XYZ file of C-alpha atoms in Angstrom:
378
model
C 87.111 110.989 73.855
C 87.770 107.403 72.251
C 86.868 107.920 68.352
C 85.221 104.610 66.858
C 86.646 104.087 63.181
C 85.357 101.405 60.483
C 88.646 100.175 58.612
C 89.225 96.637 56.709
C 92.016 94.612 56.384
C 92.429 92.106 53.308
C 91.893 88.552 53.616
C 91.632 85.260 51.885
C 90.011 84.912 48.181
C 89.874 88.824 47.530
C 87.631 90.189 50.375
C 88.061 92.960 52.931
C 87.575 91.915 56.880
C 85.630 95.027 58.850
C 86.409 95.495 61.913
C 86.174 98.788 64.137
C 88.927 100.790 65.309
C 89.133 102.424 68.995
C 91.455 105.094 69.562
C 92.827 106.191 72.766
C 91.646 101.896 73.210
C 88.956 100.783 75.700
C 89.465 98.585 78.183
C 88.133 95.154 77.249
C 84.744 93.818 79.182
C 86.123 90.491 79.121
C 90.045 90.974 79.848
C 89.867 94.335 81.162
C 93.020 94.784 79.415
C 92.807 98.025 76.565
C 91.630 96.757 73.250
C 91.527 98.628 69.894
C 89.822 96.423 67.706
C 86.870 94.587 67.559
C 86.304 92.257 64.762
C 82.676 92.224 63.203
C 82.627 88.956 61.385
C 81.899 90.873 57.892
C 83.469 90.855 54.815
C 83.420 92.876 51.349
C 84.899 91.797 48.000
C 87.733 93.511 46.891
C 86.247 93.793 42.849
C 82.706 92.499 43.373
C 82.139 90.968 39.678
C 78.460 90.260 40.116
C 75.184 92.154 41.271
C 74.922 89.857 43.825
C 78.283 90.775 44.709
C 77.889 94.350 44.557
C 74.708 94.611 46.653
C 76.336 92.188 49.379
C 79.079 94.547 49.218
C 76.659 97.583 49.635
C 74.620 96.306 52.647
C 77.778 95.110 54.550
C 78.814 98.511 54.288
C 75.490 99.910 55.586
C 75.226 97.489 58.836
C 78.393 97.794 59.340
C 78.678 102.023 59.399
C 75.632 101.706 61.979
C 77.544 98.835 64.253
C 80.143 101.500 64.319
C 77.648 104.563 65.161
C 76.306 102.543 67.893
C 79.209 101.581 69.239
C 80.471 105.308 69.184
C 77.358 106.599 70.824
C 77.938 103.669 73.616
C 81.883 104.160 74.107
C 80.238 107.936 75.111
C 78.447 106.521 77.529
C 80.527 103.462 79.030
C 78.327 101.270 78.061
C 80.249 98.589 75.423
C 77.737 96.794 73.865
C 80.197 93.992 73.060
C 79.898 92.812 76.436
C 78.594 88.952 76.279
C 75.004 89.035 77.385
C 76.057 86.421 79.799
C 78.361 88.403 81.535
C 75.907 91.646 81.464
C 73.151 89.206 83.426
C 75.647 88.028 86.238
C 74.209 88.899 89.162
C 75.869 89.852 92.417
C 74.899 87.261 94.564
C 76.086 84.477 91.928
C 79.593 86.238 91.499
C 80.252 87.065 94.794
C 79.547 82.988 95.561
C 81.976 82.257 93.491
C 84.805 84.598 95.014
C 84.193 83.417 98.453
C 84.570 79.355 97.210
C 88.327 80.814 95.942
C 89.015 81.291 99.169
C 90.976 79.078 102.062
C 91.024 78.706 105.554
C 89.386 80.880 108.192
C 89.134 84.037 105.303
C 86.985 81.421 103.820
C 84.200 80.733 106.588
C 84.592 84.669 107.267
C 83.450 85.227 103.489
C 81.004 82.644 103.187
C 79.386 84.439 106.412
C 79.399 87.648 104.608
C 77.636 85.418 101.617
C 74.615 84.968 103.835
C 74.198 88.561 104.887
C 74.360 89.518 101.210
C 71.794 87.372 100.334
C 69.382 88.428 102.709
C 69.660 92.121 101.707
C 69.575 91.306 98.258
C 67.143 88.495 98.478
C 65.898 88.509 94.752
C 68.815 88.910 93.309
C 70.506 91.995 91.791
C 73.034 92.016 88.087
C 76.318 93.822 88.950
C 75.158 95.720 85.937
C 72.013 97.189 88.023
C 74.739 97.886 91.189
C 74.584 101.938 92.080
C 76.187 103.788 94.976
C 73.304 104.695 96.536
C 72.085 100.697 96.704
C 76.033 99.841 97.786
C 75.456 102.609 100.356
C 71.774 100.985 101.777
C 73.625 97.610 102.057
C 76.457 99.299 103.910
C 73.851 100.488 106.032
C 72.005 97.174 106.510
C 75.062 95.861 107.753
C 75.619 98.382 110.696
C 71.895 97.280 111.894
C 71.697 93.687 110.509
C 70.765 91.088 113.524
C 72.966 88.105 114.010
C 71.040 85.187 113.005
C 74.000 82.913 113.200
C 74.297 80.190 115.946
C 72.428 80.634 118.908
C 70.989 83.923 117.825
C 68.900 82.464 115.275
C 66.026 81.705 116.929
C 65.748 84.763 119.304
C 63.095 86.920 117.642
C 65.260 89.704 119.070
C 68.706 88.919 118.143
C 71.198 91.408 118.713
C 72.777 93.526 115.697
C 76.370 91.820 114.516
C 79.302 94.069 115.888
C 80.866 96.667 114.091
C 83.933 95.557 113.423
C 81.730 92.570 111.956
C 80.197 94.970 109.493
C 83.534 96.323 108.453
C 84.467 93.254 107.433
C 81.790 91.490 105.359
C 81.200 95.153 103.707
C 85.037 95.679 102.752
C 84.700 92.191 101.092
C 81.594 93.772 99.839
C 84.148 96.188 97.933
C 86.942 93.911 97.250
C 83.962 92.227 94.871
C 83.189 95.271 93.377
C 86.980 95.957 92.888
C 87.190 92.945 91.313
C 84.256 92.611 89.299
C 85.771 96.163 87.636
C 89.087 94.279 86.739
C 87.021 91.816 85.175
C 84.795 94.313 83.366
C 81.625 93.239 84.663
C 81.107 96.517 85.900
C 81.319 99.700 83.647
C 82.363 101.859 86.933
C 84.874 101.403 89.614
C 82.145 101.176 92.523
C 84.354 100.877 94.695
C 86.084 103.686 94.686
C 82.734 105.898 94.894
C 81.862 104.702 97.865
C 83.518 105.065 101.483
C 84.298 101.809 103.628
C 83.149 101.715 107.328
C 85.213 103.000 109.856
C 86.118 100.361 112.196
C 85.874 100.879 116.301
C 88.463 100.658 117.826
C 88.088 97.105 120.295
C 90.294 96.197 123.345
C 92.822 92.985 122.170
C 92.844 90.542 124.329
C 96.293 88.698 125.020
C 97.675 86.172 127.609
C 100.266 87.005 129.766
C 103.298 84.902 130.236
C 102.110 83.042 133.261
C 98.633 82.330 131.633
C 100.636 81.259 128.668
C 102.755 79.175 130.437
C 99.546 77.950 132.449
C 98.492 76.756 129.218
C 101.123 75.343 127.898
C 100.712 72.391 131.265
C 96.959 72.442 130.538
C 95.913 69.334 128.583
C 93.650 69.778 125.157
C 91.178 67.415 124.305
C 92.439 67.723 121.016
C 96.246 68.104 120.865
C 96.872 69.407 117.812
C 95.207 73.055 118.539
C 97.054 73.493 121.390
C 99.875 72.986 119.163
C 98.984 75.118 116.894
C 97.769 77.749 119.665
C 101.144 77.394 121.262
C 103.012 77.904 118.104
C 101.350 80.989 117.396
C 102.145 82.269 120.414
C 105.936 81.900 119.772
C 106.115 82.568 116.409
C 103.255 85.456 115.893
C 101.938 83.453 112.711
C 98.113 83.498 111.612
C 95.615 80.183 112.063
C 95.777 80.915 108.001
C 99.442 80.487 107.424
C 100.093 78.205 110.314
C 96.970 75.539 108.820
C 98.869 76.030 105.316
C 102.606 75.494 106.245
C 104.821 72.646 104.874
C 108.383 71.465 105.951
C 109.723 72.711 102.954
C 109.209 76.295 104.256
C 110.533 75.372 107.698
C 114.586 75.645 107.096
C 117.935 76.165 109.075
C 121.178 77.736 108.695
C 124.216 77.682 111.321
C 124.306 81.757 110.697
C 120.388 82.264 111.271
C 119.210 79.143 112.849
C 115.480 77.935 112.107
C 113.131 80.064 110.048
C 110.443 79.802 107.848
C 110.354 81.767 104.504
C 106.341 81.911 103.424
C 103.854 83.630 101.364
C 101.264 85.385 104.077
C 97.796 84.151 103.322
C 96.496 87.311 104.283
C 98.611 90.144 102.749
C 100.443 87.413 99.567
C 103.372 89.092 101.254
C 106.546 87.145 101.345
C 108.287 86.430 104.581
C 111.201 85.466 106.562
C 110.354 84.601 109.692
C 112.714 83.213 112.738
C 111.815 80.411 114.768
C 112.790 79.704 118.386
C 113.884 76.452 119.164
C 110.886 76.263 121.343
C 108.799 76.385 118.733
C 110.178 73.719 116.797
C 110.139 70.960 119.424
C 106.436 71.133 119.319
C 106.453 70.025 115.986
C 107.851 66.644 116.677
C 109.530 64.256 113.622
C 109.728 66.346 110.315
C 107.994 65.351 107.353
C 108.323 65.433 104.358
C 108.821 68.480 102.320
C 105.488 68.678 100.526
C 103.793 67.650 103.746
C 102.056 69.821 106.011
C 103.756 70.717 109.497
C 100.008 70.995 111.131
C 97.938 67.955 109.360
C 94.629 68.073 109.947
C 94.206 71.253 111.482
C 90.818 72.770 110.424
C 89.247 76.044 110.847
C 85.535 75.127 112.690
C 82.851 75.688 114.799
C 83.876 72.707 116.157
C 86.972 72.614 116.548
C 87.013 76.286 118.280
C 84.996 74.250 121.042
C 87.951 72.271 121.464
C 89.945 75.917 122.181
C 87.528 77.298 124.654
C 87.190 74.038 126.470
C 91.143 73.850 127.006
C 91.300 77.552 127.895
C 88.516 76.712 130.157
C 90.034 73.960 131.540
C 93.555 76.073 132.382
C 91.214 78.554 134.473
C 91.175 81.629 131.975
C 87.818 83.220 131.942
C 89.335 85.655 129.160
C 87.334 85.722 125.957
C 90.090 84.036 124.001
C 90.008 83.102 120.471
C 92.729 81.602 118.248
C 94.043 84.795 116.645
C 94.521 85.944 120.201
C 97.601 84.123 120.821
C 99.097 86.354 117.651
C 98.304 89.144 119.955
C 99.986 87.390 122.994
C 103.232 87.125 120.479
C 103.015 91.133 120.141
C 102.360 91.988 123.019
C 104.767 89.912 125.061
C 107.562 90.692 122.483
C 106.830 94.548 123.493
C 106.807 94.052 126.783
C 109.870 92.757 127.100
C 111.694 94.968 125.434
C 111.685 94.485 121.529
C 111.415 97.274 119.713
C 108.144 97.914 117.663
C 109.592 98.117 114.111
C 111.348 94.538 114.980
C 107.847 93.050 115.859
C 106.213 95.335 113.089
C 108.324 93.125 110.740
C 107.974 89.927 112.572
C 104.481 89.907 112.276
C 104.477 90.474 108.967
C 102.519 94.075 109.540
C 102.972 96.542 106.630
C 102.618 99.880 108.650
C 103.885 100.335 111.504
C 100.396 101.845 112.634
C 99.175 98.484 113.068
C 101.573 97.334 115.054
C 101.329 100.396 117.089
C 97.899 99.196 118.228
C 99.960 96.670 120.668
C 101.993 99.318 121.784
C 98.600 101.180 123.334
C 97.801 98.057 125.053
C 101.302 97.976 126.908
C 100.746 101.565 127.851
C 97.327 100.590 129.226
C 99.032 97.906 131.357
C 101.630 100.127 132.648
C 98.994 102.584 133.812
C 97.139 100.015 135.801
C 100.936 98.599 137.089
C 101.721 101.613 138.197
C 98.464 101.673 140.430
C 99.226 98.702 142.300
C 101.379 100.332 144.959
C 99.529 101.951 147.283
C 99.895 103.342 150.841
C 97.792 104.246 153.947
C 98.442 107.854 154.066
């Protein structure tokens, strides 16, 4: 257990500093780095001359020895009472605001529409400091039965529940605040860790085969630059994230490798080489400059998406496809023509290989049904 100690160190004009030592150190509620100090702002003379002197000296020494029983009493429990009041009264919703304005792109809309679930659970209000597994757990729990009032659910007094997979996500960002209002020592207890995530269901990826793709590709788009973008995805595998964020000065060549881009993922901060096809780089037209992006203007929207369904529309696909489904056309296509799964594991930019693997069930699935096809009157 951390022992609190008073000790003094000399200063200016013959006085003693007080400050309180920690030892093993606590991690600071500010920093969250480990601390062993903590100044108190009180002094004592060295050789008080005066009374006056002597009874400052005697009642510093008094406040100070119960600072440092309180605090000793309070490192027992967790509970540093250093804390800044300010941060102890931050409340959840107010904090978890301001991690989702950090964010960029489409993880951006996804957390701000995690922000409006939160604040209808906790519609008052709740400090991080008042946060307990069991309430974590009833929000977790909320989620799995919370209605979509979004969009055109919102005004159906019966709106159906938001999917699972839905839930899974807005509640692991739920934890990633909790995570990181522990680094940040706004909470006392790494939440987080006490409580279990949701288990996601398994859901059937949709992809586009090559003819569909290719279907596309001759389909006009209303607006041109997401069927760019849709069509570079498709050849390269890249996220709506890190495709809205690249510049020319991450799109390079080399007579041994040819075009590739080397990138930080938006997703995973993980840094990549990718290769390019040639393909893929004619739809990019005149480069830019190097600061400049290779997509301008290409926005993650409600709007915009309308643009992507119209055009799929349009080319006669009734699948339900949605931008990051062309990054599952790139998988899937690459495996089913023959590319090994730890190439496209590390193409996509996939960590484990168990996520990639997911593709791998989908060309089994296709096979199946392939093999079905030819039948005979017997």
């Amino acid at each position: 257990m951390t022992k609190v100690t008073l000790r003094q160190k000399p200063i200016s004009k013959g006085r003693q500093t007080l400050y309180l030592d920690y030892y093993p150190p606590i991690p600071n509620p500010e920093t969250g780095k480990l601390t062993r100090r903590e100044f108190l702002s009180l002094f004592v003379y060295d050789k008080p001359k005066t009374p006056l002197d002597k009874q400052h000296n005697k009642d510093t020494q008094v406040l100070a020895a119960n600072i440092r029983a309180t605090r000793q009493l309070e490192v027992q429990n967790k509970q540093y009472g250093f804390l800044p009041t300010s941060q102890r009264d931050t409340t959840l919703n107010a904090y978890y605001t301001e991690l989702a304005a950090k964010r960029e792109g489409s993880n951006s809309a996804n957390w701000k529409s995690s922000l409006y679930f939160l604040n209808q659970f906790f519609d008052e209000g709740i400090k991080l400091s008042q946060l307990t597994a069991p309430i974590c757990n009833d929000y977790k729990a909320f989620l799995l039965t919370a209605p979509n009032q979004r969009g055109k659910d919102k005004e159906k007094k019966n709106a159906t529940p938001i999917s699972r997979n839905t839930a899974v996500s807005y509640f692991n960002k739920f934890k990633a605040t909790l995570k990181q209002a522990y680094k940040d020592g706004l909470l006392q207890t790494d939440l987080n860790k006490n409580i279990q995530a949701i288990k996601p269901q398994e859901t059937q990826r949709e992809y586009l085969t090559l003819e569909e793709l290719q279907t596309l590709y001759s389909t006009p788009c209303s607006l041109p630059i997401i069927k760019q973008a849709a069509i570079f995805s498709a050849l390269t595998g890249l996220r709506f994230s890190d495709i809205q964020k690249l510049t020319w000065s991450e799109l390079q060549q080399s007579q041994a490798e040819g075009y590739y881009i080397q990138f930080r993922q938006q997703k995973t901060k993980g840094v990549e080489v990718l290769p390019v096809p040639e393909q893929a780089i004619l739809l990019l037209g005149e480069r830019g400059k190097p600061e400049a992006k290779a997509f301008p203007d290409l926005q993650y929207s409600a709007y915009n998406n309308s643009f992507l369904k119209d055009w799929i529309k349009a080319a006669g696909i009734t699948k339900p496809i949605t931008f990051h489904c062309f990054r599952h056309t790139y998988a899937t296509l690459q495996l089913s023509l023959g590319t090994d799964i730890y190439t496209v594991s590390k193409m996509l930019g996939h960590r484990e290989l168990k996520t990639t693997q997911v593709y791998a069930k989908v060309i089994d699935k296709a096979k199946r049904e392939a093999a079905g096809k030819i039948k005979l009157s017997l």
